[in-house]
Amino acid sequence: MSKYDDASWHYGGDFPEGLPEKNGATHTGMFLNWCIQKDFISGGLKEDTAEEIEKVKRREMTGAEFVMEVLDGKFSEEDLNDFGNSFARDYYKDDTDFGNRFSSFADDYVNLFDTKAEQNDYEYETFYHIEDTFENYDLMKQMIDYRFNEWKEYSNLN
């Protein structure tokens, strides 16, 4: 089982003082929320966390809250189905052929929220200061949808 991300990699390192550990999972949570909405999650995750998945779908729990409370801060291949993993391996992971040709999730995340901040005349102190809100998820969802369509074309799935 390969891990895509682990919040402890973030809050265990050069993490800003005063921020909750959950902020180390905001970006991961947005991607996993998108996977939940698209039904790209594994059967095991559906079985084990059906109630929490429904809370994410109803917007009663953010993706970051799901990652931290349900997955102990970890996001791995076992959380997604085969199709979800195919996309995540190309887009969520860094330094892939798809990511180099188009963009990676991390690059899109930083660029999107830097642009949002600039348009609103402010600047995020760090990557970890991006708020875990449904409004921000909705912005990122549009970007992931766009990249997913590019990925399907790149993978000859259209």
Backbone as a printed PyTorch tensor [residue, N CA C, xyz], in Angstrom:
tensor([[[  0.8460,  -1.1850,   0.0000],
         [  0.0000,   0.0000,   0.0000],
         [  0.8850,   1.2390,   0.0000]],

        [[  0.6940,   2.0540,  -0.9780],
         [  1.4810,   3.2750,  -1.1010],
         [  0.6630,   4.4710,  -0.6030]],

        [[  1.3190,   5.3150,   0.1710],
         [  0.6560,   6.5200,   0.6730],
         [  0.8310,   7.6500,  -0.3270]],

        [[ -0.2710,   8.3510,  -0.5930],
         [ -0.2060,   9.5680,  -1.3920],
         [  0.2240,  10.7480,  -0.5310]],

        [[ -0.3050,  10.7810,   0.6870],
         [ -0.0390,  11.9210,   1.5550],
         [ -0.3070,  11.5210,   2.9950]],

        [[  0.2650,  12.2970,   3.8770],
         [  0.0910,  12.0690,   5.3110],
         [  0.2130,  13.4400,   5.9680]],

        [[ -0.8130,  13.8280,   6.6920],
         [ -0.8040,  15.1570,   7.3240],
         [  0.4160,  15.3420,   8.2210]],

        [[  0.9010,  14.2510,   8.8180],
         [  2.0610,  14.3670,   9.7020],
         [  3.3210,  14.7570,   8.9320]],

        [[  3.3760,  14.4620,   7.6420],
         [  4.5140,  14.9180,   6.8320],
         [  4.5500,  16.4430,   6.8130]],

        [[  3.3850,  17.0460,   6.9540],
         [  3.2620,  18.4980,   6.8840],
         [  3.3970,  19.1240,   8.2710]],

        [[  2.5190,  18.7170,   9.2070],
         [  2.5770,  19.3550,  10.5180],
         [  3.7620,  18.8640,  11.3430]],

        [[  4.4050,  17.7900,  10.9100],
         [  5.5780,  17.2880,  11.6070],
         [  6.8620,  17.9600,  11.1510]],

        [[  6.7570,  18.7950,  10.1430],
         [  7.9490,  19.4440,   9.5980],
         [  7.9460,  20.9300,   9.8610]],

        [[  8.1690,  21.6800,   8.8070],
         [  8.2480,  23.1440,   8.8930],
         [  6.8290,  23.7110,   8.8380]],

        [[  6.1120,  23.5750,   9.9280],
         [  4.6940,  23.9270,   9.9930],
         [  4.5260,  25.1790,  10.8450]],

        [[  3.7240,  26.1270,  10.3870],
         [  3.5590,  27.3810,  11.1360],
         [  2.9660,  27.1670,  12.5340]],

        [[  3.5260,  27.8710,  13.4810],
         [  3.0140,  27.8150,  14.8520],
         [  1.6130,  28.4060,  14.9030]],

        [[  0.7840,  27.8390,  15.7520],
         [ -0.5410,  28.3820,  15.9750],
         [ -1.6230,  27.8380,  15.0580]],

        [[ -1.2460,  27.0890,  14.0510],
         [ -2.2530,  26.5010,  13.1690],
         [ -2.6100,  25.0990,  13.6660]],

        [[ -3.8780,  24.7070,  13.5200],
         [ -4.2410,  23.3410,  13.9130],
         [ -3.6190,  22.3240,  12.9530]],

        [[ -3.3330,  21.1350,  13.4630],
         [ -2.7500,  20.0780,  12.6330],
         [ -3.6160,  19.7790,  11.4130]],

        [[ -4.9150,  19.9820,  11.5400],
         [ -5.8410,  19.7260,  10.4280],
         [ -5.4380,  20.5040,   9.1810]],

        [[ -4.8010,  21.6530,   9.3550],
         [ -4.3900,  22.4470,   8.1950],
         [ -3.3450,  21.7250,   7.3470]],

        [[ -2.7000,  20.7290,   7.9090],
         [ -1.7730,  19.9020,   7.1410],
         [ -2.4900,  18.9350,   6.2190]],

        [[ -3.8150,  18.8710,   6.3330],
         [ -4.6140,  17.9640,   5.4980],
         [ -5.6330,  18.7030,   4.6350]],

        [[ -5.6290,  20.0220,   4.6400],
         [ -6.6270,  20.7680,   3.8680],
         [ -6.5720,  20.4020,   2.3950]],

        [[ -5.3840,  20.4280,   1.8140],
         [ -5.2480,  20.1240,   0.3870],
         [ -5.6560,  18.6810,   0.0930]],

        [[ -5.2020,  17.7460,   0.9160],
         [ -5.5430,  16.3300,   0.7340],
         [ -7.0450,  16.1410,   0.8320]],

        [[ -7.6420,  16.8180,   1.8010],
         [ -9.0840,  16.7020,   1.9990],
         [ -9.8840,  17.1810,   0.8040]],

        [[ -9.4050,  18.2310,   0.1540],
         [-10.1190,  18.7210,  -1.0310],
         [-10.0740,  17.6910,  -2.1530]],

        [[ -8.9210,  17.0580,  -2.3370],
         [ -8.8230,  16.0340,  -3.3760],
         [ -9.6860,  14.8260,  -3.0140]],

        [[ -9.6170,  14.3740,  -1.7720],
         [-10.4010,  13.2070,  -1.3670],
         [-11.8930,  13.5000,  -1.4030]],

        [[-12.2930,  14.7070,  -1.0320],
         [-13.7050,  15.0990,  -1.1310],
         [-14.1680,  14.9410,  -2.5810]],

        [[-13.3600,  15.4130,  -3.5170],
         [-13.6900,  15.2870,  -4.9340],
         [-13.8340,  13.8090,  -5.3140]],

        [[-12.9180,  12.9700,  -4.8340],
         [-12.9860,  11.5320,  -5.1210],
         [-14.2480,  10.9070,  -4.5320]],

        [[-14.6370,  11.3430,  -3.3430],
         [-15.8670,  10.8390,  -2.7210],
         [-17.0650,  11.2370,  -3.5720]],

        [[-17.1170,  12.4950,  -3.9940],
         [-18.2450,  12.9800,  -4.7960],
         [-18.3440,  12.2310,  -6.1320]],

        [[-17.1990,  11.8420,  -6.6940],
         [-17.1630,  11.1320,  -7.9790],
         [-17.3080,   9.6250,  -7.8150]],

        [[-17.3840,   9.1520,  -6.5920],
         [-17.4640,   7.7240,  -6.2830],
         [-16.2250,   6.9710,  -6.7720]],

        [[-15.0590,   7.5770,  -6.5640],
         [-13.7860,   6.9560,  -6.9150],
         [-13.1140,   6.3210,  -5.7040]],

        [[-13.8870,   6.1060,  -4.6500],
         [-13.3160,   5.5370,  -3.4320],
         [-13.4920,   4.0180,  -3.4300]],

        [[-12.6640,   3.3710,  -2.6400],
         [-12.6640,   1.9090,  -2.6030],
         [-13.9010,   1.3630,  -1.8980]],

        [[-14.2170,   0.1220,  -2.2300],
         [-15.3210,  -0.5550,  -1.5600],
         [-15.0920,  -0.6710,  -0.0710]],

        [[-13.8680,  -0.9320,   0.3200],
         [-13.5430,  -1.0420,   1.7440],
         [-13.7830,   0.2510,   2.4900]],

        [[-13.3870,   1.3580,   1.8920],
         [-13.6050,   2.6570,   2.5380],
         [-15.1040,   2.9450,   2.6350]],

        [[-15.8410,   2.6150,   1.5840],
         [-17.3060,   2.8120,   1.6120],
         [-17.9360,   2.0190,   2.7410]],

        [[-17.5100,   0.7720,   2.8880],
         [-18.0710,  -0.0900,   3.9310],
         [-17.7250,   0.4080,   5.3220]],

        [[-16.4480,   0.7310,   5.5120],
         [-15.9600,   1.0800,   6.8440],
         [-16.3750,   2.4650,   7.3120]],

        [[-16.6640,   3.3670,   6.3800],
         [-16.9010,   4.7610,   6.7650],
         [-18.1540,   5.3410,   6.1030]],

        [[-19.1430,   4.5130,   5.8880],
         [-20.3470,   4.9340,   5.1570],
         [-20.9900,   6.1780,   5.7750]],

        [[-21.0980,   6.2240,   7.0920],
         [-21.7410,   7.3630,   7.7560],
         [-20.9550,   8.6570,   7.5300]],

        [[-19.6470,   8.5810,   7.6710],
         [-18.8070,   9.7640,   7.4830],
         [-18.7830,  10.2080,   6.0250]],

        [[-18.8000,   9.2600,   5.1060],
         [-18.8480,   9.5910,   3.6760],
         [-20.1240,  10.3660,   3.3660]],

        [[-21.2270,   9.9390,   3.9460],
         [-22.4840,  10.6650,   3.7440],
         [-22.4090,  12.0720,   4.3230]],

        [[-21.7120,  12.2320,   5.4430],
         [-21.5350,  13.5750,   6.0170],
         [-20.7440,  14.4680,   5.0720]],

        [[-19.7070,  13.9080,   4.4270],
         [-18.9360,  14.6840,   3.4480],
         [-19.8470,  15.0620,   2.2810]],

        [[-20.6180,  14.1170,   1.7910],
         [-21.5110,  14.3880,   0.6490],
         [-22.5500,  15.4550,   0.9910]],

        [[-23.0110,  15.4710,   2.2630],
         [-24.0120,  16.4650,   2.6930],
         [-23.3710,  17.7700,   3.1630]],

        [[-22.0580,  17.8540,   3.0880],
         [-21.3020,  19.0320,   3.5020],
         [-21.4260,  19.3040,   5.0090]],

        [[-21.5110,  18.2260,   5.7570],
         [-21.5170,  18.3190,   7.2140],
         [-20.1170,  18.0570,   7.7660]],

        [[-19.2200,  17.6130,   6.9060],
         [-17.8360,  17.3180,   7.2690],
         [-16.9800,  17.6660,   6.0590]],

        [[-15.8910,  18.3860,   6.2880],
         [-14.9960,  18.7080,   5.1700],
         [-14.1080,  17.5030,   4.8650]],

        [[-13.4930,  17.5570,   3.7250],
         [-12.5560,  16.4950,   3.3680],
         [-11.3960,  16.4080,   4.3460]],

        [[-10.8830,  17.5620,   4.7970],
         [ -9.7750,  17.5590,   5.7560],
         [-10.2040,  16.9380,   7.0810]],

        [[-11.4080,  17.2420,   7.5160],
         [-11.9200,  16.6160,   8.7440],
         [-12.0180,  15.1100,   8.5580]],

        [[-12.4690,  14.6720,   7.3920],
         [-12.5530,  13.2480,   7.0870],
         [-11.1580,  12.6110,   7.1480]],

        [[-10.1870,  13.2520,   6.4990],
         [ -8.8220,  12.7180,   6.4850],
         [ -8.2860,  12.5930,   7.9110]],

        [[ -8.4670,  13.6190,   8.7070],
         [ -7.9050,  13.6130,  10.0570],
         [ -8.6610,  12.6890,  11.0140]],

        [[ -9.9900,  12.7550,  10.9890],
         [-10.7880,  12.0130,  11.9630],
         [-11.0050,  10.5600,  11.5810]],

        [[-11.0910,  10.2760,  10.2960],
         [-11.4350,   8.9280,   9.8480],
         [-10.2070,   8.1630,   9.3680]],

        [[ -9.3070,   8.8540,   8.6860],
         [ -8.1510,   8.1850,   8.0890],
         [ -6.8570,   8.4410,   8.8600]],

        [[ -6.9650,   9.0040,  10.0420],
         [ -5.7950,   9.2740,  10.8790],
         [ -4.7440,  10.1050,  10.1470]],

        [[ -5.2150,  11.0240,   9.2970],
         [ -4.3130,  11.9310,   8.5990],
         [ -3.6600,  11.3570,   7.3580]],

        [[ -3.9650,  10.1050,   7.0210],
         [ -3.2850,   9.4360,   5.9130],
         [ -4.2160,   9.2290,   4.7180]],

        [[ -3.6740,   9.3890,   3.5270],
         [ -4.3970,   9.1610,   2.2810],
         [ -3.5530,   8.2090,   1.4480]],

        [[ -4.1090,   7.0170,   1.1460],
         [ -3.3290,   5.9960,   0.4540],
         [ -4.1180,   5.3520,  -0.6750]],

        [[ -3.4270,   4.5220,  -1.4190],
         [ -4.0400,   3.8200,  -2.5450],
         [ -5.2400,   2.9880,  -2.1160]],

        [[ -5.2230,   2.4760,  -0.9010],
         [ -6.3320,   1.6280,  -0.4670],
         [ -7.6340,   2.4180,  -0.2630]],

        [[ -7.5510,   3.7380,  -0.2770],
         [ -8.7420,   4.5730,  -0.0990],
         [ -9.5080,   4.7740,  -1.4060]],

        [[ -8.8840,   4.4750,  -2.5400],
         [ -9.4990,   4.7170,  -3.8500],
         [ -9.7090,   3.4130,  -4.6100]],

        [[-10.6480,   3.4520,  -5.5520],
         [-10.8160,   2.3130,  -6.4480],
         [ -9.7600,   2.3910,  -7.5550]],

        [[ -9.7510,   1.4260,  -8.4480],
         [ -8.7090,   1.3810,  -9.4840],
         [ -8.7050,   2.6390, -10.3470]],

        [[ -9.8830,   3.0990, -10.7370],
         [ -9.9740,   4.2830, -11.5870],
         [ -9.4820,   5.5210, -10.8470]],

        [[ -9.9080,   5.6600,  -9.5960],
         [ -9.4600,   6.7810,  -8.7740],
         [ -7.9520,   6.7710,  -8.5890]],

        [[ -7.3890,   5.5870,  -8.3770],
         [ -5.9380,   5.4800,  -8.2340],
         [ -5.2140,   5.8260,  -9.5300]],

        [[ -5.7730,   5.4480, -10.6590],
         [ -5.1330,   5.7900, -11.9420],
         [ -5.0070,   7.3020, -12.0750]],

        [[ -6.0740,   8.0120, -11.7440],
         [ -6.0430,   9.4740, -11.8180],
         [ -5.0980,  10.0560, -10.7630]],

        [[ -5.2090,   9.5770,  -9.5280],
         [ -4.3830,  10.1080,  -8.4390],
         [ -2.8910,   9.8860,  -8.7080]],

        [[ -2.5370,   8.7320,  -9.2610],
         [ -1.1190,   8.4590,  -9.5510],
         [ -0.5630,   9.4380, -10.5860]],

        [[ -1.4100,   9.8830, -11.4850],
         [ -0.9480,  10.8240, -12.5140],
         [ -1.0550,  12.2810, -12.0780]],

        [[ -2.0650,  12.6180, -11.2990],
         [ -2.3390,  14.0210, -10.9770],
         [ -1.9490,  14.4040,  -9.5520]],

        [[ -2.2990,  13.5900,  -8.5700],
         [ -2.0180,  13.9630,  -7.1760],
         [ -0.5310,  13.8340,  -6.8580]],

        [[  0.0870,  12.7840,  -7.3480],
         [  1.5290,  12.6130,  -7.1230],
         [  2.3060,  13.6660,  -7.9000]],

        [[  3.4390,  14.0480,  -7.3710],
         [  4.3030,  15.0240,  -8.0400],
         [  5.2020,  14.3380,  -9.0610]],

        [[  5.6530,  15.1210, -10.0180],
         [  6.6470,  14.7000, -10.9980],
         [  6.2140,  13.4640, -11.7990]],

        [[  5.0330,  13.5650, -12.3890],
         [  4.5530,  12.5150, -13.2870],
         [  4.5350,  13.0740, -14.7070]],

        [[  4.4310,  12.2140, -15.6870],
         [  4.3730,  12.6870, -17.0630],
         [  3.1570,  13.6110, -17.2580]],

        [[  2.0110,  13.1850, -16.7570],
         [  0.8090,  14.0230, -16.8730],
         [  1.0230,  15.3650, -16.1810]],

        [[  1.5230,  15.3350, -14.9610],
         [  1.7500,  16.5630, -14.2030],
         [  2.7410,  17.4930, -14.8840]],

        [[  3.7600,  16.9240, -15.4710],
         [  4.7520,  17.7430, -16.1620],
         [  4.1890,  18.3520, -17.4500]],

        [[  3.3010,  17.6380, -18.1110],
         [  2.7050,  18.1510, -19.3520],
         [  1.5950,  19.1620, -19.0840]],

        [[  0.8060,  18.9060, -18.0570],
         [ -0.3630,  19.7440, -17.7750],
         [ -0.1640,  20.5040, -16.4610]],

        [[ -0.3130,  19.8150, -15.3580],
         [ -0.0740,  20.3770, -14.0320],
         [ -0.3280,  19.2810, -13.0120]],

        [[  0.2640,  19.4470, -11.8350],
         [  0.0010,  18.5180, -10.7340],
         [ -1.0330,  19.1580,  -9.8040]],

        [[ -1.6050,  18.3310,  -8.9480],
         [ -2.5760,  18.8280,  -7.9830],
         [ -1.9600,  19.9170,  -7.1040]],

        [[ -0.7690,  19.6740,  -6.5770],
         [ -0.1400,  20.6490,  -5.6750],
         [  0.0880,  21.9830,  -6.3770]],

        [[  0.5590,  21.9350,  -7.6230],
         [  0.7730,  23.1810,  -8.3640],
         [ -0.5430,  23.9110,  -8.6120]],

        [[ -1.5690,  23.1550,  -9.0010],
         [ -2.8810,  23.7800,  -9.2210],
         [ -3.4200,  24.3880,  -7.9370]],

        [[ -3.2690,  23.6900,  -6.8340],
         [ -3.7540,  24.1490,  -5.5370],
         [ -3.0920,  25.4830,  -5.1600]],

        [[ -1.7890,  25.5230,  -5.2130],
         [ -1.0570,  26.7400,  -4.8500],
         [ -1.3900,  27.8790,  -5.8140]],

        [[ -1.3700,  27.6050,  -7.1030],
         [ -1.6360,  28.6540,  -8.0960],
         [ -3.0540,  29.2030,  -7.9780]],

        [[ -4.0220,  28.3180,  -7.7860],
         [ -5.4130,  28.7410,  -7.6700],
         [ -5.6060,  29.6660,  -6.4660]],

        [[ -5.0900,  29.2640,  -5.3140],
         [ -5.3280,  30.0620,  -4.1140],
         [ -4.4330,  31.3010,  -4.0510]],

        [[ -3.2780,  31.2440,  -4.6730],
         [ -2.4750,  32.4650,  -4.7960],
         [ -3.1980,  33.4870,  -5.6670]],

        [[ -3.7980,  33.0130,  -6.7460],
         [ -4.5580,  33.9070,  -7.6370],
         [ -5.7700,  34.4810,  -6.9070]],

        [[ -6.4810,  33.6290,  -6.1770],
         [ -7.6440,  34.0920,  -5.4070],
         [ -7.2140,  35.1750,  -4.4160]],

        [[ -6.1370,  34.9260,  -3.7140],
         [ -5.6570,  35.9010,  -2.7250],
         [ -5.2680,  37.2080,  -3.4030]],

        [[ -4.5590,  37.1050,  -4.4990],
         [ -4.1150,  38.3020,  -5.2240],
         [ -5.3100,  39.1220,  -5.7070]],

        [[ -6.3340,  38.4410,  -6.2000],
         [ -7.5310,  39.1400,  -6.6770],
         [ -8.2760,  39.8390,  -5.5480]],

        [[ -8.0990,  39.3450,  -4.3450],
         [ -8.7620,  39.9210,  -3.1800],
         [ -7.8010,  40.7530,  -2.3300]],

        [[ -6.6620,  41.0850,  -2.9080],
         [ -5.6810,  41.9800,  -2.3090],
         [ -5.1460,  41.4830,  -0.9630]],

        [[ -4.8460,  40.2010,  -0.8930],
         [ -4.1470,  39.6630,   0.2680],
         [ -3.2290,  38.5410,  -0.1890]],

        [[ -2.4940,  37.9970,   0.7440],
         [ -1.5400,  36.9420,   0.4280],
         [ -1.5820,  35.9100,   1.5410]],

        [[ -1.5890,  34.6360,   1.1580],
         [ -1.5140,  33.5780,   2.1660],
         [ -0.0970,  33.5350,   2.7100]],

        [[  0.0230,  33.4730,   4.0260],
         [  1.3470,  33.4110,   4.6410],
         [  2.0800,  32.1430,   4.2020]],

        [[  1.3580,  31.0130,   4.1990],
         [  1.9070,  29.7440,   3.7250],
         [  0.7830,  28.9460,   3.0720]],

        [[  1.1600,  27.8960,   2.4300],
         [  0.2690,  26.8810,   1.8530],
         [ -0.7330,  26.3910,   2.9030]],

        [[ -0.3090,  26.3350,   4.1520],
         [ -1.1340,  25.7970,   5.2360],
         [ -2.1620,  26.7850,   5.7690]],

        [[ -2.0880,  28.0170,   5.3330],
         [ -3.0470,  29.0250,   5.7800],
         [ -4.3070,  29.0670,   4.9070]],

        [[ -4.3460,  28.2840,   3.8520],
         [ -5.5410,  28.2160,   3.0040],
         [ -6.6550,  27.5810,   3.8330]],

        [[ -7.7870,  28.2490,   3.8740],
         [ -8.8830,  27.8340,   4.7500],
         [ -9.5710,  26.5750,   4.2380]],

        [[ -9.9160,  25.7230,   5.1790],
         [-10.6600,  24.4930,   4.8950],
         [-12.1530,  24.8240,   4.8950]],

        [[-12.6170,  25.3790,   3.7670],
         [-14.0220,  25.7680,   3.6500],
         [-14.6380,  25.1170,   2.4180]],

        [[-15.9460,  25.0410,   2.4160],
         [-16.6300,  24.4990,   1.2400],
         [-16.5130,  25.4630,   0.0600]],

        [[-16.4320,  26.7450,   0.3380],
         [-16.2240,  27.7290,  -0.7360],
         [-14.8930,  27.4530,  -1.4480]],

        [[-13.8440,  27.2260,  -0.6700],
         [-12.5450,  26.9150,  -1.2720],
         [-12.5710,  25.5610,  -1.9760]],

        [[-13.2610,  24.5890,  -1.3810],
         [-13.3960,  23.2940,  -2.0510],
         [-14.0770,  23.4700,  -3.4070]],

        [[-15.1290,  24.2810,  -3.4470],
         [-15.8570,  24.4860,  -4.7060],
         [-14.9490,  25.0820,  -5.7820]],

        [[-14.0440,  25.9760,  -5.4000],
         [-13.0690,  26.5180,  -6.3550],
         [-12.1260,  25.4240,  -6.8420]],

        [[-11.5890,  24.6540,  -5.8990],
         [-10.6350,  23.6030,  -6.2550],
         [-11.3100,  22.5080,  -7.0600]],

        [[-12.5620,  22.2350,  -6.7580],
         [-13.3140,  21.2060,  -7.4910],
         [-13.3530,  21.5360,  -8.9830]],

        [[-13.5620,  22.8000,  -9.3120],
         [-13.5850,  23.2030, -10.7180],
         [-12.2470,  22.9040, -11.3950]],

        [[-11.1560,  23.1550, -10.6820],
         [ -9.8330,  22.8910, -11.2290],
         [ -9.6130,  21.3870, -11.4040]],

        [[ -9.9970,  20.6050, -10.3960],
         [ -9.8200,  19.1530, -10.5070],
         [-10.6710,  18.6080, -11.6440]],

        [[-11.9010,  19.0990, -11.7720],
         [-12.7560,  18.6710, -12.8940],
         [-12.0740,  18.9460, -14.2320]],

        [[-11.4890,  20.1170, -14.3580],
         [-10.7990,  20.5060, -15.5800],
         [ -9.6230,  19.5620, -15.8550]],

        [[ -8.8000,  19.3380, -14.8370],
         [ -7.6520,  18.4310, -15.0030],
         [ -8.1060,  17.0050, -15.2670]],

        [[ -9.2110,  16.5900, -14.6470],
         [ -9.7180,  15.2440, -14.8750],
         [-10.1010,  15.0620, -16.3460]],

        [[-10.7390,  16.0650, -16.9260],
         [-11.0930,  15.9860, -18.3430],
         [ -9.8420,  15.9340, -19.2180]],

        [[ -8.8250,  16.7240, -18.8700],
         [ -7.5600,  16.6470, -19.5970],
         [ -6.9300,  15.2630, -19.4480]],

        [[ -6.9980,  14.7260, -18.2450],
         [ -6.4210,  13.4020, -17.9700],
         [ -7.1320,  12.3150, -18.7720]],

        [[ -8.4470,  12.4120, -18.8510],
         [ -9.1780,  11.4020, -19.6300],
         [ -8.7280,  11.4420, -21.0950]],

        [[ -8.5430,  12.6380, -21.6290],
         [ -8.0640,  12.7750, -23.0090],
         [ -6.6240,  12.2560, -23.1160]],

        [[ -5.7790,  12.6380, -22.1840],
         [ -4.3900,  12.2030, -22.1280],
         [ -4.3110,  10.6660, -22.0590]],

        [[ -5.2330,  10.0600, -21.3350],
         [ -5.2570,   8.6020, -21.1450],
         [ -6.0940,   7.8780, -22.1870]],

        [[ -6.5750,   8.6240, -23.1780],
         [ -7.4310,   8.0540, -24.2400],
         [ -8.6810,   7.3910, -23.6850]],

        [[ -9.3370,   8.0480, -22.7460],
         [-10.5460,   7.4870, -22.1210],
         [-11.8250,   8.1430, -22.6170]],

        [[-11.7170,   9.0890, -23.5310],
         [-12.9280,   9.7590, -24.0320],
         [-13.5710,   8.9850, -25.1500]]])
